[in-house]
GROMACS .gro file of C-alpha atoms in nm:
model
  273
    1MET     CA    1  -8.102 -20.857  -8.811
    2PHE     CA    2  -8.341 -20.891  -8.604
    3GLY     CA    3  -8.231 -20.617  -8.354
    4VAL     CA    4  -8.108 -20.386  -8.651
    5GLU     CA    5  -8.474 -20.381  -8.797
    6ARG     CA    6  -8.661 -20.331  -8.496
    7ARG     CA    7  -8.432 -20.043  -8.365
    8ARG     CA    8  -8.481 -19.919  -8.751
    9THR     CA    9  -8.866 -19.943  -8.647
   10ARG     CA   10  -8.833 -19.774  -8.343
   11LEU     CA   11  -8.620 -19.454  -8.532
   12ASN     CA   12  -8.895 -19.485  -8.779
   13SER     CA   13  -9.177 -19.429  -8.494
   14SER     CA   14  -9.024 -19.168  -8.316
   15LEU     CA   15  -8.947 -18.962  -8.634
   16ALA     CA   16  -9.323 -19.046  -8.741
   17ILE     CA   17  -9.442 -18.893  -8.486
   18LEU     CA   18  -9.197 -18.553  -8.374
   19GLU     CA   19  -9.331 -18.515  -8.739
   20LEU     CA   20  -9.701 -18.595  -8.661
   21ILE     CA   21  -9.648 -18.317  -8.376
   22TYR     CA   22  -9.490 -18.046  -8.570
   23HIS     CA   23  -9.760 -18.048  -8.837
   24SER     CA   24  -9.993 -18.056  -8.548
   25THR     CA   25  -9.816 -17.766  -8.399
   26VAL     CA   26  -9.855 -17.577  -8.719
   27ARG     CA   27 -10.207 -17.670  -8.706
   28ALA     CA   28 -10.275 -17.506  -8.348
   29ILE     CA   29 -10.100 -17.153  -8.470
   30ARG     CA   30 -10.337 -17.140  -8.757
   31ARG     CA   31 -10.605 -17.220  -8.564
   32ASP     CA   32 -10.764 -16.904  -8.528
   33HIS     CA   33 -10.639 -16.752  -8.787
   34LYS     CA   34 -10.517 -16.898  -9.131
   35ASN     CA   35 -10.268 -16.640  -9.185
   36ALA     CA   36  -9.994 -16.699  -8.901
   37LEU     CA   37  -9.904 -16.377  -8.898
   38VAL     CA   38 -10.199 -16.257  -8.850
   39GLY     CA   39 -10.222 -16.449  -8.522
   40LEU     CA   40  -9.892 -16.333  -8.452
   41LEU     CA   41  -9.973 -15.963  -8.503
   42THR     CA   42 -10.295 -16.003  -8.290
   43ASN     CA   43 -10.068 -16.186  -8.002
   44ILE     CA   44  -9.819 -15.899  -7.979
   45LEU     CA   45 -10.122 -15.614  -8.024
   46GLN     CA   46 -10.260 -15.824  -7.705
   47THR     CA   47  -9.904 -15.778  -7.525
   48LEU     CA   48  -9.870 -15.446  -7.556
   49ILE     CA   49 -10.201 -15.319  -7.463
   50PHE     CA   50 -10.124 -15.477  -7.145
   51ILE     CA   51  -9.764 -15.317  -7.112
   52GLY     CA   52  -9.936 -14.995  -7.223
   53ALA     CA   53 -10.167 -14.991  -6.965
   54PHE     CA   54  -9.978 -15.097  -6.676
   55ILE     CA   55  -9.744 -14.839  -6.736
   56VAL     CA   56 -10.029 -14.567  -6.713
   57THR     CA   57 -10.176 -14.736  -6.385
   58PHE     CA   58  -9.833 -14.711  -6.218
   59ASN     CA   59  -9.732 -14.322  -6.326
   60LEU     CA   60 -10.135 -14.255  -6.224
   61LEU     CA   61 -10.089 -14.413  -5.889
   62GLY     CA   62  -9.737 -14.297  -5.844
   63MET     CA   63  -9.576 -14.635  -5.819
   64ARG     CA   64  -9.291 -14.561  -6.019
   65GLY     CA   65  -9.049 -14.532  -5.782
   66SER     CA   66  -9.127 -14.860  -5.630
   67ALA     CA   67  -9.007 -15.022  -5.938
   68ILE     CA   68  -8.695 -15.156  -5.926
   69ARG     CA   69  -8.373 -14.930  -6.005
   70GLY     CA   70  -8.331 -14.974  -6.401
   71ASP     CA   71  -8.529 -14.994  -6.704
   72PHE     CA   72  -8.873 -14.983  -6.606
   73THR     CA   73  -9.022 -15.068  -6.955
   74VAL     CA   74  -8.828 -15.388  -6.917
   75TYR     CA   75  -8.986 -15.384  -6.554
   76ILE     CA   76  -9.344 -15.409  -6.694
   77MET     CA   77  -9.262 -15.632  -6.976
   78THR     CA   78  -9.132 -15.924  -6.708
   79GLY     CA   79  -9.412 -15.948  -6.539
   80ILE     CA   80  -9.677 -15.900  -6.885
   81PHE     CA   81  -9.400 -16.203  -7.035
   82THR     CA   82  -9.440 -16.414  -6.797
   83PHE     CA   83  -9.835 -16.370  -6.729
   84MET     CA   84  -9.893 -16.392  -7.095
   85CYS     CA   85  -9.699 -16.685  -7.147
   86ASN     CA   86  -9.916 -16.855  -6.859
   87VAL     CA   87 -10.256 -16.766  -6.940
   88LYS     CA   88 -10.232 -16.834  -7.320
   89THR     CA   89 -10.079 -17.203  -7.292
   90SER     CA   90 -10.329 -17.275  -7.040
   91GLY     CA   91 -10.627 -17.160  -7.240
   92ALA     CA   92 -10.417 -17.354  -7.556
   93VAL     CA   93 -10.403 -17.657  -7.412
   94ILE     CA   94 -10.740 -17.630  -7.252
   95GLY     CA   95 -10.882 -17.600  -7.609
   96SER     CA   96 -10.728 -17.872  -7.750
   97GLU     CA   97 -10.850 -18.152  -7.929
   98GLY     CA   98 -11.033 -18.439  -7.677
   99PRO     CA   99 -11.080 -18.775  -7.771
  100THR     CA  100 -11.372 -18.758  -7.936
  101SER     CA  101 -11.250 -18.518  -8.188
  102GLY     CA  102 -11.277 -18.577  -8.562
  103MET     CA  103 -10.896 -18.603  -8.590
  104MET     CA  104 -10.816 -18.907  -8.334
  105LEU     CA  105 -10.971 -19.104  -8.617
  106HIS     CA  106 -10.634 -19.060  -8.799
  107ALA     CA  107 -10.347 -19.277  -8.641
  108PRO     CA  108 -10.148 -19.256  -8.459
  109MET     CA  109 -10.270 -18.955  -8.366
  110ASN     CA  110 -10.390 -18.958  -7.993
  111THR     CA  111 -10.479 -18.659  -7.726
  112ALA     CA  112 -10.080 -18.679  -7.613
  113ILE     CA  113  -9.969 -18.590  -7.920
  114ALA     CA  114 -10.301 -18.273  -7.946
  115ILE     CA  115 -10.211 -18.109  -7.583
  116GLY     CA  116  -9.833 -18.100  -7.653
  117SER     CA  117  -9.897 -17.920  -8.022
  118ALA     CA  118 -10.125 -17.683  -7.844
  119ALA     CA  119  -9.900 -17.627  -7.620
  120LEU     CA  120  -9.602 -17.600  -7.854
  121ALA     CA  121  -9.774 -17.369  -8.059
  122ALA     CA  122  -9.837 -17.121  -7.766
  123LEU     CA  123  -9.471 -17.114  -7.684
  124TYR     CA  124  -9.373 -17.039  -7.987
  125THR     CA  125  -9.629 -16.780  -8.084
  126GLN     CA  126  -9.520 -16.627  -7.714
  127ILE     CA  127  -9.143 -16.638  -7.771
  128LEU     CA  128  -9.178 -16.443  -8.113
  129SER     CA  129  -9.401 -16.246  -7.948
  130ILE     CA  130  -9.148 -16.145  -7.765
  131VAL     CA  131  -8.871 -16.118  -7.985
  132VAL     CA  132  -9.071 -15.870  -8.201
  133ILE     CA  133  -9.103 -15.667  -7.899
  134LEU     CA  134  -8.819 -15.636  -7.757
  135GLY     CA  135  -8.624 -15.640  -8.086
  136VAL     CA  136  -8.808 -15.327  -8.157
  137TYR     CA  137  -8.784 -15.144  -7.803
  138HIS     CA  138  -8.408 -15.215  -7.866
  139MET     CA  139  -8.376 -15.078  -8.183
  140ALA     CA  140  -8.626 -14.757  -8.150
  141TYR     CA  141  -8.624 -14.661  -7.764
  142ALA     CA  142  -8.313 -14.802  -7.538
  143PRO     CA  143  -8.113 -15.106  -7.583
  144VAL     CA  144  -8.211 -15.373  -7.363
  145GLN     CA  145  -8.000 -15.523  -7.119
  146ILE     CA  146  -8.089 -15.876  -6.947
  147ASP     CA  147  -7.803 -16.028  -6.699
  148ASP     CA  148  -7.866 -16.331  -6.703
  149PRO     CA  149  -8.107 -16.437  -7.059
  150ILE     CA  150  -8.057 -16.803  -7.016
  151GLY     CA  151  -8.212 -16.819  -6.641
  152ALA     CA  152  -8.467 -16.524  -6.778
  153ILE     CA  153  -8.541 -16.788  -7.054
  154GLY     CA  154  -8.553 -17.049  -6.804
  155MET     CA  155  -8.866 -16.866  -6.613
  156LEU     CA  156  -9.009 -16.812  -6.922
  157ILE     CA  157  -9.066 -17.154  -7.035
  158LEU     CA  158  -9.113 -17.233  -6.632
  159SER     CA  159  -9.469 -17.012  -6.677
  160TRP     CA  160  -9.513 -17.229  -6.959
  161LEU     CA  161  -9.460 -17.542  -6.780
  162TYR     CA  162  -9.702 -17.395  -6.517
  163GLY     CA  163  -9.950 -17.316  -6.711
  164VAL     CA  164  -9.906 -17.673  -6.880
  165GLY     CA  165 -10.013 -17.809  -6.591
  166VAL     CA  166 -10.346 -17.577  -6.505
  167GLY     CA  167 -10.449 -17.659  -6.866
  168MET     CA  168 -10.418 -18.017  -6.801
  169VAL     CA  169 -10.619 -18.024  -6.520
  170VAL     CA  170 -10.865 -17.832  -6.645
  171LEU     CA  171 -10.856 -17.993  -6.947
  172ALA     CA  172 -10.924 -18.328  -6.721
  173ILE     CA  173 -11.244 -18.167  -6.549
  174LYS     CA  174 -11.391 -18.046  -6.937
  175PRO     CA  175 -11.556 -18.351  -7.008
  176TRP     CA  176 -11.742 -18.401  -6.714
  177TRP     CA  177 -11.853 -18.038  -6.652
  178PRO     CA  178 -11.745 -17.817  -6.948
  179ALA     CA  179 -11.946 -17.539  -6.806
  180PHE     CA  180 -11.712 -17.528  -6.490
  181ALA     CA  181 -11.388 -17.554  -6.795
  182ARG     CA  182 -11.517 -17.229  -6.986
  183VAL     CA  183 -11.527 -17.075  -6.634
  184ALA     CA  184 -11.268 -17.176  -6.447
  185GLN     CA  185 -11.053 -17.079  -6.776
  186THR     CA  186 -11.166 -16.737  -6.770
  187ILE     CA  187 -11.176 -16.706  -6.365
  188TYR     CA  188 -10.782 -16.771  -6.376
  189GLY     CA  189 -10.642 -16.528  -6.622
  190ARG     CA  190 -10.863 -16.250  -6.431
  191VAL     CA  191 -10.762 -16.323  -6.147
  192ASN     CA  192 -10.413 -16.350  -6.197
  193ILE     CA  193 -10.365 -16.002  -6.386
  194PHE     CA  194 -10.361 -15.898  -5.996
  195ALA     CA  195 -10.273 -16.226  -5.827
  196SER     CA  196  -9.977 -16.246  -5.993
  197GLY     CA  197  -9.781 -15.963  -5.821
  198LYS     CA  198  -9.658 -15.818  -6.128
  199MET     CA  199  -9.719 -15.490  -5.987
  200PHE     CA  200  -9.523 -15.520  -5.736
  201VAL     CA  201  -9.097 -15.585  -5.649
  202GLY     CA  202  -9.069 -15.922  -5.408
  203ASN     CA  203  -8.848 -15.760  -5.185
  204THR     CA  204  -9.068 -15.498  -5.078
  205LEU     CA  205  -9.360 -15.667  -4.953
  206SER     CA  206  -9.444 -15.676  -4.625
  207PHE     CA  207  -9.555 -16.007  -4.409
  208SER     CA  208  -9.918 -15.946  -4.471
  209MET     CA  209  -9.860 -15.826  -4.869
  210LEU     CA  210  -9.633 -16.128  -4.935
  211SER     CA  211  -9.878 -16.375  -4.800
  212MET     CA  212 -10.159 -16.229  -5.018
  213PHE     CA  213  -9.916 -16.321  -5.355
  214ASP     CA  214  -9.710 -16.627  -5.215
  215TRP     CA  215  -9.928 -16.902  -5.274
  216ASN     CA  216  -9.919 -16.820  -5.666
  217PRO     CA  217  -9.651 -16.988  -5.815
  218LEU     CA  218  -9.637 -16.731  -6.107
  219PHE     CA  219  -9.582 -16.468  -5.837
  220HIS     CA  220  -9.248 -16.692  -5.783
  221ILE     CA  221  -9.131 -16.659  -6.143
  222ILE     CA  222  -9.197 -16.340  -6.210
  223ASP     CA  223  -8.977 -16.248  -5.867
  224GLN     CA  224  -8.748 -16.529  -5.992
  225MET     CA  225  -8.732 -16.355  -6.364
  226ARG     CA  226  -8.645 -16.029  -6.235
  227GLY     CA  227  -8.358 -16.153  -6.083
  228TYR     CA  228  -8.224 -16.271  -6.341
  229VAL     CA  229  -8.321 -15.971  -6.578
  230PHE     CA  230  -8.201 -15.709  -6.326
  231ILE     CA  231  -7.851 -15.698  -6.215
  232ASN     CA  232  -7.891 -15.518  -5.905
  233TYR     CA  233  -8.198 -15.731  -5.765
  234ASN     CA  234  -8.146 -16.089  -5.611
  235PRO     CA  235  -8.459 -16.194  -5.486
  236HIS     CA  236  -8.552 -16.363  -5.145
  237ASN     CA  237  -8.910 -16.340  -5.056
  238SER     CA  238  -8.985 -16.581  -5.389
  239SER     CA  239  -8.876 -16.943  -5.461
  240LEU     CA  240  -8.716 -17.131  -5.740
  241THR     CA  241  -8.851 -17.473  -5.647
  242TYR     CA  242  -9.214 -17.423  -5.551
  243PRO     CA  243  -9.340 -17.374  -5.867
  244VAL     CA  244  -9.100 -17.603  -6.043
  245TYR     CA  245  -9.286 -17.832  -5.804
  246PHE     CA  246  -9.647 -17.743  -5.861
  247ALA     CA  247  -9.649 -17.729  -6.204
  248LEU     CA  248  -9.482 -18.117  -6.180
  249ALA     CA  249  -9.743 -18.150  -5.957
  250LEU     CA  250 -10.025 -18.086  -6.163
  251ILE     CA  251  -9.912 -18.209  -6.498
  252VAL     CA  252  -9.924 -18.551  -6.323
  253ILE     CA  253 -10.293 -18.482  -6.180
  254GLY     CA  254 -10.407 -18.370  -6.510
  255LEU     CA  255 -10.185 -18.689  -6.725
  256MET     CA  256 -10.422 -18.903  -6.459
  257GLY     CA  257 -10.747 -18.706  -6.463
  258GLU     CA  258 -10.712 -18.662  -6.861
  259PHE     CA  259 -10.654 -19.057  -6.929
  260GLN     CA  260 -10.983 -19.151  -6.642
  261ALA     CA  261 -11.188 -18.861  -6.915
  262ARG     CA  262 -11.030 -19.053  -7.232
  263LYS     CA  263 -11.104 -19.364  -7.086
  264HIS     CA  264 -11.512 -19.255  -6.987
  265ALA     CA  265 -11.574 -18.947  -7.235
  266SER     CA  266 -11.849 -19.112  -7.458
  267ALA     CA  267 -12.048 -19.251  -7.123
  268SER     CA  268 -12.012 -18.940  -6.941
  269TRP     CA  269 -12.126 -18.689  -7.209
  270ASN     CA  270 -12.433 -18.903  -7.309
  271ALA     CA  271 -12.499 -18.923  -6.934
  272ALA     CA  272 -12.453 -18.545  -6.942
  273ARG     CA  273 -12.654 -18.520  -7.217
   0.00000   0.00000   0.00000
């Protein structure tokens, strides 16, 4: 009898937490815009601007011939989609509500749910934007052919996971050094516009050029994604395990740092003031 009641209690608690995550995710999606559709259209517009800017840059610099044999626009999209998912996720996690937020006064709300909801909201927005852009491109311009859709989605999820890790590390620093957190978020996004290597094909890079990008997990994710998208591309200069281990390590560090920041949040902020 007690065992059945205990299982029901655990099940009810789990369902309550899932419901709370759902509502927190919806709230995170509507944080910037009360109308979720406006937020989605804004994100789509930002992505399209990036795609258009890179297409123009490739044409002006005469780099179009260095792309993978296949649909050139899809080649550009693979890099932009992965980059946007990573940067938007890290920004969402960094901007999630901390332990002193008013929302934390409502049990069973906690920082873990806030972080998870912010990350899920970013993933939802990015996936929906990608589906809309690819759908319109497929119907209006040219058929989109992806060699291994499951693998490509896996790389998108990996870029999201890496963004969660980066965001959690910066979020752990934020209570102690908020000015640095803001600067770090901006620098991370700006540097990865070029350091992610989305303008280059990994297999064509020389050793000296490769050393400029292979430290960045995002470079490996983008190169591996192109291997899943294009049937005639097999990445040799990138690794799948490196970004996985790197992302997991950042998440563990971020969890430990966030725990300490949550434990001493009020004391540190009062000292800073």
